[in-house]
Coordinates of C-alpha atoms (C1' of nucleotides) in Angstrom, one line a residue:
Chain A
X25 CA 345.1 140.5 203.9
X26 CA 346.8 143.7 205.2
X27 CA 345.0 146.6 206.7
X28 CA 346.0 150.0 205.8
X29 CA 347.3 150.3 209.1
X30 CA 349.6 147.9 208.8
X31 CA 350.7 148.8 205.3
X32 CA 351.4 152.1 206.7
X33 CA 354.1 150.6 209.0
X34 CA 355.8 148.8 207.0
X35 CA 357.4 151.7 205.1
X36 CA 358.0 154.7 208.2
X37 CA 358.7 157.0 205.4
X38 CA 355.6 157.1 203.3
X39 CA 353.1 159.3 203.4
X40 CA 350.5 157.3 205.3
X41 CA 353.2 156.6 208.3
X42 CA 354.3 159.8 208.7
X43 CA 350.6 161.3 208.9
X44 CA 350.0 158.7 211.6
X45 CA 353.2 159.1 213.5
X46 CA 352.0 163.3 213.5
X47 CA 348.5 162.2 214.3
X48 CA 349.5 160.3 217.5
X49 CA 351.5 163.2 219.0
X50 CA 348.9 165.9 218.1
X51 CA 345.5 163.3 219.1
X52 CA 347.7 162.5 222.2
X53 CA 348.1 166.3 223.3
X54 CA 344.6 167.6 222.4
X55 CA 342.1 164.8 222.3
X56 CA 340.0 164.3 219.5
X57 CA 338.0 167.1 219.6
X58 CA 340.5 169.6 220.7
X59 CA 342.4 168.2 217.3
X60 CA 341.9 169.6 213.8
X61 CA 342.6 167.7 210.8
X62 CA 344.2 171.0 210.0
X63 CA 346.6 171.0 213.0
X64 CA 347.9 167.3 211.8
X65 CA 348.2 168.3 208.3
X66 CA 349.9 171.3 208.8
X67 CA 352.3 169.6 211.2
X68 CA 353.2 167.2 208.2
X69 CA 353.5 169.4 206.5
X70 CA 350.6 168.8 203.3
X71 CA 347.2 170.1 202.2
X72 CA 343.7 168.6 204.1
X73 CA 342.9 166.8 201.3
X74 CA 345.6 164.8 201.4
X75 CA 345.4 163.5 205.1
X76 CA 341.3 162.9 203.6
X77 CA 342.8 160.6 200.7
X78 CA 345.1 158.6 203.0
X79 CA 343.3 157.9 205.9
X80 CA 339.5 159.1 205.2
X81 CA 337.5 160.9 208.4
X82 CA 338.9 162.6 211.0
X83 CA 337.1 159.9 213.3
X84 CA 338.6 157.1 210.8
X85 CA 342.3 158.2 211.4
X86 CA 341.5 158.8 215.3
X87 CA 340.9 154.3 215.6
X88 CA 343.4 154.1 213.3
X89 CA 345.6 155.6 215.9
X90 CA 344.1 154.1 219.3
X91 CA 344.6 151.1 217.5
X92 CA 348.1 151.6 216.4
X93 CA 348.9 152.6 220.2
X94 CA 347.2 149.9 221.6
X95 CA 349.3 147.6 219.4
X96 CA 352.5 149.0 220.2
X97 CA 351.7 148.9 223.9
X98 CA 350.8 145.3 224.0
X99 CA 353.8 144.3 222.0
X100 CA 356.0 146.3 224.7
X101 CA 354.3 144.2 227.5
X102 CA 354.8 141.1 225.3
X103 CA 358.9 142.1 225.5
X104 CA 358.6 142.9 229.3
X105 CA 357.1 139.7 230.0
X106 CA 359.6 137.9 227.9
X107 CA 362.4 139.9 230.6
X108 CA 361.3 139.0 234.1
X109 CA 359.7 135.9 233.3
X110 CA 360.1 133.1 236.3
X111 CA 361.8 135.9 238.6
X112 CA 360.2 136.9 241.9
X113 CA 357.4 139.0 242.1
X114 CA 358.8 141.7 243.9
X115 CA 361.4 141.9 241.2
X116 CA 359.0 141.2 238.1
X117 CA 357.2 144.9 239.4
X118 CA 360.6 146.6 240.1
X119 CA 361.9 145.5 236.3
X120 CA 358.2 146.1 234.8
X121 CA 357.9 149.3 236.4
X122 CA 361.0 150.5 234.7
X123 CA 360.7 149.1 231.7
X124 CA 357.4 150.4 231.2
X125 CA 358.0 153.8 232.6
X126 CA 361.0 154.3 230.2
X127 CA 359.1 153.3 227.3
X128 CA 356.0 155.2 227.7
X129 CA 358.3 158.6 228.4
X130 CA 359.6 158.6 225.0
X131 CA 356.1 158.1 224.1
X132 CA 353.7 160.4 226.2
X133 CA 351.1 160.1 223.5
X134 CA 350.5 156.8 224.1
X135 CA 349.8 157.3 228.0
X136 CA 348.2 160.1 226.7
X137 CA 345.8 158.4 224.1
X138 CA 344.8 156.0 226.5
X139 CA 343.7 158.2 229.6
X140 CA 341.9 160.3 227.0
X141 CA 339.7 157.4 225.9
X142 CA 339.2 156.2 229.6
X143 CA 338.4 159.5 230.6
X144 CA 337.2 161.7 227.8
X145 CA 334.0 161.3 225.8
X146 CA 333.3 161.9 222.2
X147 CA 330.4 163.9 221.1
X148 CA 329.4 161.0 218.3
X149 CA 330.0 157.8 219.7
X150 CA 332.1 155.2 218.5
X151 CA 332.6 151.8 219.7
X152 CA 336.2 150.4 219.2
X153 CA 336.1 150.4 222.9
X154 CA 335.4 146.5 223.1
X155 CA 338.7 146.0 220.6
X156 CA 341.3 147.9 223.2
X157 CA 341.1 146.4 226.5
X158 CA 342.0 142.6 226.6
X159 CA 346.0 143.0 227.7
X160 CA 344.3 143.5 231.1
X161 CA 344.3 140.1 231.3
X162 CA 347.9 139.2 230.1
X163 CA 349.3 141.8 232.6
X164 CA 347.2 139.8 235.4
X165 CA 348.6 136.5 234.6
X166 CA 351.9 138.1 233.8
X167 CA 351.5 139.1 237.6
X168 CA 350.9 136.1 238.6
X169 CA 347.3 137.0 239.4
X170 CA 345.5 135.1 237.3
X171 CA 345.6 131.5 235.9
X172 CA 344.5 132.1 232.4
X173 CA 343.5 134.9 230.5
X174 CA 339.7 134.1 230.9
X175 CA 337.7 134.1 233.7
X176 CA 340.1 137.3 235.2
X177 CA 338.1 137.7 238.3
X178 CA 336.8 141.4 239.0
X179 CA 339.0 142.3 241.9
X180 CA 342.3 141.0 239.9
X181 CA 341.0 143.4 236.3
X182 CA 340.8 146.5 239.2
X183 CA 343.9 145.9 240.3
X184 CA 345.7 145.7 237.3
X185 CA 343.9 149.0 235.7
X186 CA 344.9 150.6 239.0
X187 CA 348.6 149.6 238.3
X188 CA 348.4 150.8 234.7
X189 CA 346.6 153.9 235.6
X190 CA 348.8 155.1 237.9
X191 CA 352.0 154.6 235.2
X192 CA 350.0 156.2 232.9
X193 CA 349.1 159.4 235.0
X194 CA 352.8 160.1 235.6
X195 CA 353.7 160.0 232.2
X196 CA 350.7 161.9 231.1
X197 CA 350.5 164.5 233.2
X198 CA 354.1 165.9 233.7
X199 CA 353.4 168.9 232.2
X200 CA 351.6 169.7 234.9
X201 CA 353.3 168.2 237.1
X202 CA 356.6 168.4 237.0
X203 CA 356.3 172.1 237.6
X204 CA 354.5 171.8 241.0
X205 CA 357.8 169.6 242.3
X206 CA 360.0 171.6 240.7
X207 CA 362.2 169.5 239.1
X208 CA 364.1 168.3 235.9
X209 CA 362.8 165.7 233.4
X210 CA 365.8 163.8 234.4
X211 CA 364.7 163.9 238.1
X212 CA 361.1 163.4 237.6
X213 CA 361.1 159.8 235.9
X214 CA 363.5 158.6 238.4
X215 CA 361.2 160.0 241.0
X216 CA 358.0 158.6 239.0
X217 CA 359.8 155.3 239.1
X218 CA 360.4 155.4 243.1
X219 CA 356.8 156.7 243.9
X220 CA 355.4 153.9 241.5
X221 CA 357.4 151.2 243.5
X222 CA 356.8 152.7 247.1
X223 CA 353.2 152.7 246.0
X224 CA 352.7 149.0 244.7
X225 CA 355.3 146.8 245.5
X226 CA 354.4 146.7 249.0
X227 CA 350.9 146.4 248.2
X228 CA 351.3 142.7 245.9
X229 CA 354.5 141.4 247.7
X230 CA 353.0 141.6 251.5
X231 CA 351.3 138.1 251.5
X232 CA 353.5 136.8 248.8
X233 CA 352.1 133.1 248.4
X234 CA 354.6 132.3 245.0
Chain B
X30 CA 333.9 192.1 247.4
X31 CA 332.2 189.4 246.3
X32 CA 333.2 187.4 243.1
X33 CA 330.4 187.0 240.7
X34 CA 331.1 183.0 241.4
X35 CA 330.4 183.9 245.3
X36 CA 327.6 185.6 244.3
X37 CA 325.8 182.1 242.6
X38 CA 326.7 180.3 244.8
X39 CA 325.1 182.1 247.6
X40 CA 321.5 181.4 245.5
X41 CA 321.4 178.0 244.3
X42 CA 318.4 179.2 242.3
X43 CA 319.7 182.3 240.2
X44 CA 320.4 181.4 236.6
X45 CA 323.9 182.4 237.0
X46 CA 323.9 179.4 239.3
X47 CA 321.7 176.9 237.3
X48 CA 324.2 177.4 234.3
X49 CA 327.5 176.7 236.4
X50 CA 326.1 173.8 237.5
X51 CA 324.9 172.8 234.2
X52 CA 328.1 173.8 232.9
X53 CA 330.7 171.8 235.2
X54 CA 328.7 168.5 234.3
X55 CA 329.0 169.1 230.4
X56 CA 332.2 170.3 230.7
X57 CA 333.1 167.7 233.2
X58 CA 331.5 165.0 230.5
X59 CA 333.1 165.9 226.9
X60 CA 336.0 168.7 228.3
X61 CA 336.5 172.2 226.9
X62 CA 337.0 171.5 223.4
X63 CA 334.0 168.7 223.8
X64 CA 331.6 170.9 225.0
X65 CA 330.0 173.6 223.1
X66 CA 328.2 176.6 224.9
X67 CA 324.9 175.6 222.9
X68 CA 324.8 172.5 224.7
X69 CA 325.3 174.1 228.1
X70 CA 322.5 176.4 227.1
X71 CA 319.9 174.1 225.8
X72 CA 320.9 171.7 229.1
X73 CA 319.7 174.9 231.4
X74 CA 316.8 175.7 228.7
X75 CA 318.4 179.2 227.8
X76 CA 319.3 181.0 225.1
X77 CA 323.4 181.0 224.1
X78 CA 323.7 184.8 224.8
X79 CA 321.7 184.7 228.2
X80 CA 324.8 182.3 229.1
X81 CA 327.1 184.8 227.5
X82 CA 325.1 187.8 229.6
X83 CA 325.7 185.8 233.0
X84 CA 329.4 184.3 232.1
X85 CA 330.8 185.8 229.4
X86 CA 332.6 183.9 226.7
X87 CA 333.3 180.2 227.3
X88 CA 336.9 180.3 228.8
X89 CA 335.4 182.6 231.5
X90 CA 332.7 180.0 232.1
X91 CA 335.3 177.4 232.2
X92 CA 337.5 178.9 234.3
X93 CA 334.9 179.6 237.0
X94 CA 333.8 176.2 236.9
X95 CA 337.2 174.9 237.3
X96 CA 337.9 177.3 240.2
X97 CA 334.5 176.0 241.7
X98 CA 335.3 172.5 241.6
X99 CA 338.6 172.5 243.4
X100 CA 337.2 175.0 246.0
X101 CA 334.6 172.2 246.3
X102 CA 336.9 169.4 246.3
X103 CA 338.8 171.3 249.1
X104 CA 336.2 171.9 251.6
X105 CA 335.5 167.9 251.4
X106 CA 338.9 167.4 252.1
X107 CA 339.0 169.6 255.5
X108 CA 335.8 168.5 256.5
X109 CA 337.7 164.6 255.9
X110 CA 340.9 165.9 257.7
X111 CA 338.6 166.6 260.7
X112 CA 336.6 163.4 261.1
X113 CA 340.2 161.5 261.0
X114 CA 342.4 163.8 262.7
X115 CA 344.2 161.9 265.9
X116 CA 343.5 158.0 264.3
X117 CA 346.5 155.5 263.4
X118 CA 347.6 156.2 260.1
X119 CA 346.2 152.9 258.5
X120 CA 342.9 154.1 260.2
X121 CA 342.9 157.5 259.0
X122 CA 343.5 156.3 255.3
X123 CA 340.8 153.7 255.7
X124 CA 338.0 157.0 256.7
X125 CA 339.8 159.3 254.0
X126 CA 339.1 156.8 251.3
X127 CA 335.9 155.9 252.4
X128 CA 334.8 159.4 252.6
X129 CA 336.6 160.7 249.6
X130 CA 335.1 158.0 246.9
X131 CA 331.7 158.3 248.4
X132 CA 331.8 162.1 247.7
X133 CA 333.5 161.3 244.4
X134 CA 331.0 159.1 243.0
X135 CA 328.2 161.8 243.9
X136 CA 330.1 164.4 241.9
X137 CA 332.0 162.3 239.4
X138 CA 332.3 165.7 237.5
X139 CA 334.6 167.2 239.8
X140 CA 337.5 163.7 238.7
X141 CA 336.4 164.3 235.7
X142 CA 337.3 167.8 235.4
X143 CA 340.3 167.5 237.2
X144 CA 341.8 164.9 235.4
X145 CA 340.6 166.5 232.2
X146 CA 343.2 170.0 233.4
X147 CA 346.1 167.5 234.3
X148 CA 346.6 165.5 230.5
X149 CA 344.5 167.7 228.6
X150 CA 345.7 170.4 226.9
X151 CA 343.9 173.6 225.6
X152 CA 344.3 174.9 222.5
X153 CA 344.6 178.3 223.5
X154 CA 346.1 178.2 226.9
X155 CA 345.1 180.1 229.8
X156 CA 347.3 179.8 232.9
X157 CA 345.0 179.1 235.6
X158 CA 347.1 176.7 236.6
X159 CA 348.7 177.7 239.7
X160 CA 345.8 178.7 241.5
X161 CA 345.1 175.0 241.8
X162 CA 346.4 172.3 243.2
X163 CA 347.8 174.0 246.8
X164 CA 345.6 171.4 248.4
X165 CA 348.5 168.6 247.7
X166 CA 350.2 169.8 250.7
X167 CA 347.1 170.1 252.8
X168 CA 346.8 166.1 252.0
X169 CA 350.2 165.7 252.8
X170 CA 349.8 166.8 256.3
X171 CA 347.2 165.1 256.8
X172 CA 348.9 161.9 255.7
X173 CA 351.4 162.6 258.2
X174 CA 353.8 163.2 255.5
X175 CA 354.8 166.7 255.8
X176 CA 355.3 168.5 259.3
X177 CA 353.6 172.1 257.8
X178 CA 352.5 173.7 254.4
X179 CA 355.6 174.9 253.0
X180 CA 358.8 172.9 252.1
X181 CA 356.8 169.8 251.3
X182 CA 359.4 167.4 249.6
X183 CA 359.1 166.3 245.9
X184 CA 359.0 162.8 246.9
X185 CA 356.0 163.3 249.3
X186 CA 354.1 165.6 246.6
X187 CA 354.5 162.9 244.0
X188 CA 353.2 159.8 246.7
X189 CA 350.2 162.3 247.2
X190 CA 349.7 162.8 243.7
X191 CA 349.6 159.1 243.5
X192 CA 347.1 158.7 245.9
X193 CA 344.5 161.1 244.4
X194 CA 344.9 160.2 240.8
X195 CA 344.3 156.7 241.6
X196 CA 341.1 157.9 243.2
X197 CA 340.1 160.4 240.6
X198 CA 341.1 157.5 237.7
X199 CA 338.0 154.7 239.0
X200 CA 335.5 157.8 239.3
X201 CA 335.7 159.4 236.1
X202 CA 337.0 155.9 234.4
X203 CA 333.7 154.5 235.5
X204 CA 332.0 154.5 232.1
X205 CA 335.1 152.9 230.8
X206 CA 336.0 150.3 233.6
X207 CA 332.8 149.2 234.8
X208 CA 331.5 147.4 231.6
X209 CA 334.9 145.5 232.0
X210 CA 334.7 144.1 235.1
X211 CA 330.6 143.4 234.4
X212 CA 329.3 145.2 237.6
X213 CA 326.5 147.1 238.6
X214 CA 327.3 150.8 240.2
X215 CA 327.1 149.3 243.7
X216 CA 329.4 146.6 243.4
X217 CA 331.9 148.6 241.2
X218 CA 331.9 151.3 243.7
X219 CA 332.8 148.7 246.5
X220 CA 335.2 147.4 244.3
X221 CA 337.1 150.5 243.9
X222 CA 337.4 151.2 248.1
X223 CA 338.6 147.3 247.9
X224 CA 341.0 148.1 245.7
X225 CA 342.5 151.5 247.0
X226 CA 342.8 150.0 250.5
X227 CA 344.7 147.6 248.7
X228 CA 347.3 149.1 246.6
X229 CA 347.6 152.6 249.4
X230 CA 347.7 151.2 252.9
X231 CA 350.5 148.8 252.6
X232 CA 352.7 151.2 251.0
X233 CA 352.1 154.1 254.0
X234 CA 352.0 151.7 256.9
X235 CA 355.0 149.6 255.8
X236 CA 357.2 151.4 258.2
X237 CA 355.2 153.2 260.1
X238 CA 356.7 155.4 262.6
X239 CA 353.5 157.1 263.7
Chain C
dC26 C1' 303.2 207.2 234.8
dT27 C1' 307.7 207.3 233.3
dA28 C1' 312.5 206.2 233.5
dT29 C1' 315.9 202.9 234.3
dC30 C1' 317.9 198.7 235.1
dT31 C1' 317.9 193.6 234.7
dA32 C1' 317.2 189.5 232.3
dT33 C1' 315.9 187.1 228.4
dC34 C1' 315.3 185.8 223.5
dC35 C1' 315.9 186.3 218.4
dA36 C1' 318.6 187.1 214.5
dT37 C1' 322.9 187.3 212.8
dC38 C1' 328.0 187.6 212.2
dA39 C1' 332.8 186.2 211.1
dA40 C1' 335.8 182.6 211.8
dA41 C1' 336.9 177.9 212.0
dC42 C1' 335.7 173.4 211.1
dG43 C1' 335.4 168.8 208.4
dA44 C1' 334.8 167.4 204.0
dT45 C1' 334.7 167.3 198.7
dT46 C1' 335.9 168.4 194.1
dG47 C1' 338.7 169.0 190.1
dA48 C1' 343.0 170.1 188.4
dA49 C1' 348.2 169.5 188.6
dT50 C1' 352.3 166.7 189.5
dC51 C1' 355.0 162.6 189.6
dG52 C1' 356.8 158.1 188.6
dT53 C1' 356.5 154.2 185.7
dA54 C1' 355.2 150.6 182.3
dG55 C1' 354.5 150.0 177.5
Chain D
dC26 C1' 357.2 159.6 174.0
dT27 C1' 352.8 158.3 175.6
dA28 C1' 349.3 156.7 178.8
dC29 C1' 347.9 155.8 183.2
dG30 C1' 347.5 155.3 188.0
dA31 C1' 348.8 157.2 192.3
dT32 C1' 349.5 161.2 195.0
dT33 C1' 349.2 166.0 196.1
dC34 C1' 347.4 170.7 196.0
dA35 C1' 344.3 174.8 195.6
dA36 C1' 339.8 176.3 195.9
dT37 C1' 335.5 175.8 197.8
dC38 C1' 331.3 173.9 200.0
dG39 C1' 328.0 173.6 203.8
dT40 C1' 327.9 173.4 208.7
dT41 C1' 329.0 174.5 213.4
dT42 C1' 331.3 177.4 216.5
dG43 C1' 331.8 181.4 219.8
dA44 C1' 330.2 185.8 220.0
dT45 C1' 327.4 190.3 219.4
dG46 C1' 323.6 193.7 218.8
dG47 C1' 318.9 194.9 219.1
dA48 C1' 314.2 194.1 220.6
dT49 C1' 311.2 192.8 224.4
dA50 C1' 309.3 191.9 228.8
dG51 C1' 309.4 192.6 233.7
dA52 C1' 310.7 194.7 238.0
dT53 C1' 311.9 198.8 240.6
dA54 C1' 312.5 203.6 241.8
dG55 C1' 311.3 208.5 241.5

DNA sequence: CTATCTATCCATCAAACGATTGAATCGTAG
DNA sequence: CTACGATTCAATCGTTTGATGGATAGATAG
């Protein structure tokens, strides 16, 4: 059993990949509705049939690409938690916060993606939001905040959203940003990556119990 | 010389008012490519050109609602800044983020908008852009980060863009975040001061040379 | 009363949208 | 070479969108 999703990533060159790869950058900068399935297809590079016959609906190929960015995310979390597992806390945030930040700059559309579904609302309504979500939980234990991935007690799931958030809303919003401190890209991810620590390391290492 | 946005605002009654307000929670719920001017004009019980008559087309509309909100969001902040001015810093954060959620979570549109103009994009882009966000040095002072208006450092713009963005993420993430965590309104709002407090004071009173 | 201005609705437009259909193209197995 | 399935394109459909013009009612001024 293989999705279409996932046949679509096996081979990056086929037409279903490549539709999906221009679909996350386009979805990512506009949202859904300020998308056209014209915009993608044109972008690829084909007719609007053709994105129809690979991935159905509009609204089918927008989950197809939450999910797809969901996936990729949680996999990169999976590696970072592979790197600074059993160091110190105030080094498993310095390493996570870097690790994270570089990745999700050479992929905006995933920070993005996911702000826009926090955020946004679609006029029609669907629910894949129950599907996204869980990793909360890993990041939580993976910050030594939680035991195991149930019972993740309320305060614990608000911190960790407010750590992810704020990564995200760097990421997301240097367009606008980036002009209003006037400076480089270079500059701005290694000052995103100082603000981020200034902000929370202090915050989860000043009664450090572990 | 009175803008035709001064101008509504001065009667709360006048249609020209009725559909700004109607317009900035619309626009505020499903953005500007989300929102259509039909359903701003059934929401106020009006016909489509009578909102056309008042506003003109829908990027005027938007624009003025934009322009209202941060001129909104502004005025809450100075009236903040002068309830804390003269406290310890940790105290002064404590009041500010008291203050600034409360007002928040009555007007959840004006996060929501706000966030919507930093990782949106618009199709057709207007460049209202740096009318806006002056206030970041305002905040700044206030934070006993920056001595006057001008010359703010990057590194202080981007600890105050931090600060707000974390804020405006649990307001307008509500819909997203509370179902979650599995709180009512009350509890989540609480939750979210909690959590602030948490993650912002540490960071600012660390070292504090105030 | 009449003329003028304001405010509203109704009907309608051209453009853009998502979606579908049917034909054309391509590679491949027999 | 032929036949067939998979893929792509051109053309078009019905709907929704932002926007406009004209008619109507009400208030106000001369």
């Amino acid at each position: 059993m293989s999705t279409p999703l996932e046949k679509a990533r096996k081979d990056p060159e086929s037409m279903k990949a490549r539709i999906l790869d221009v679909a996350r950058r386009i979805f990512g900068e506009y949202g859904f509705h300020g998308t056209t399935t014209r915009m993608i297809a044109q972008e690829v590079g084909i007719d609007i049939s053709t994105l129809h016959y690979h991935w159905g609906g509009k609204k089918d190929l927008y989950e197809s690409v939450v999910i797809d960015i969901n996936k990729d995310l949680r996999q990169k979390l999976v590696e970072v938690e592979q790197e600074i597992h059993g160091l110190p806390l105030g080094e498993r945030l310095d390493i996570s916060i870097d690790m994270t930040t570089d990745y999700l700059f050479e992929h905006p559309e995933v920070s993005n993606l996911i702000l826009f579904r926090y955020f946004g609302k679609t006029r029609s309504d669907g629910n894949l939001d129950a599907i996204i979500p869980e990793f909360t939980a890993d990041i939580a234990r993976s910050m030594g905040l939680a035991r195991d991935k149930k019972n993740v007690q309320p305060e614990t799931m608000m911190k960790v959203l407010a750590v992810m958030n704020s990564i995200h809303n760097f990421i997301s919003g240097e367009n606008f940003f980036r002009p209003m401190v006037k400076v480089d890209r270079e500059r701005y991810i290694a000052l995103v990556k100082e603000t981020l620590k200034f902000i929370l390391i202090p915050a989860f290492t000043q009664n450090e119990a572990i």
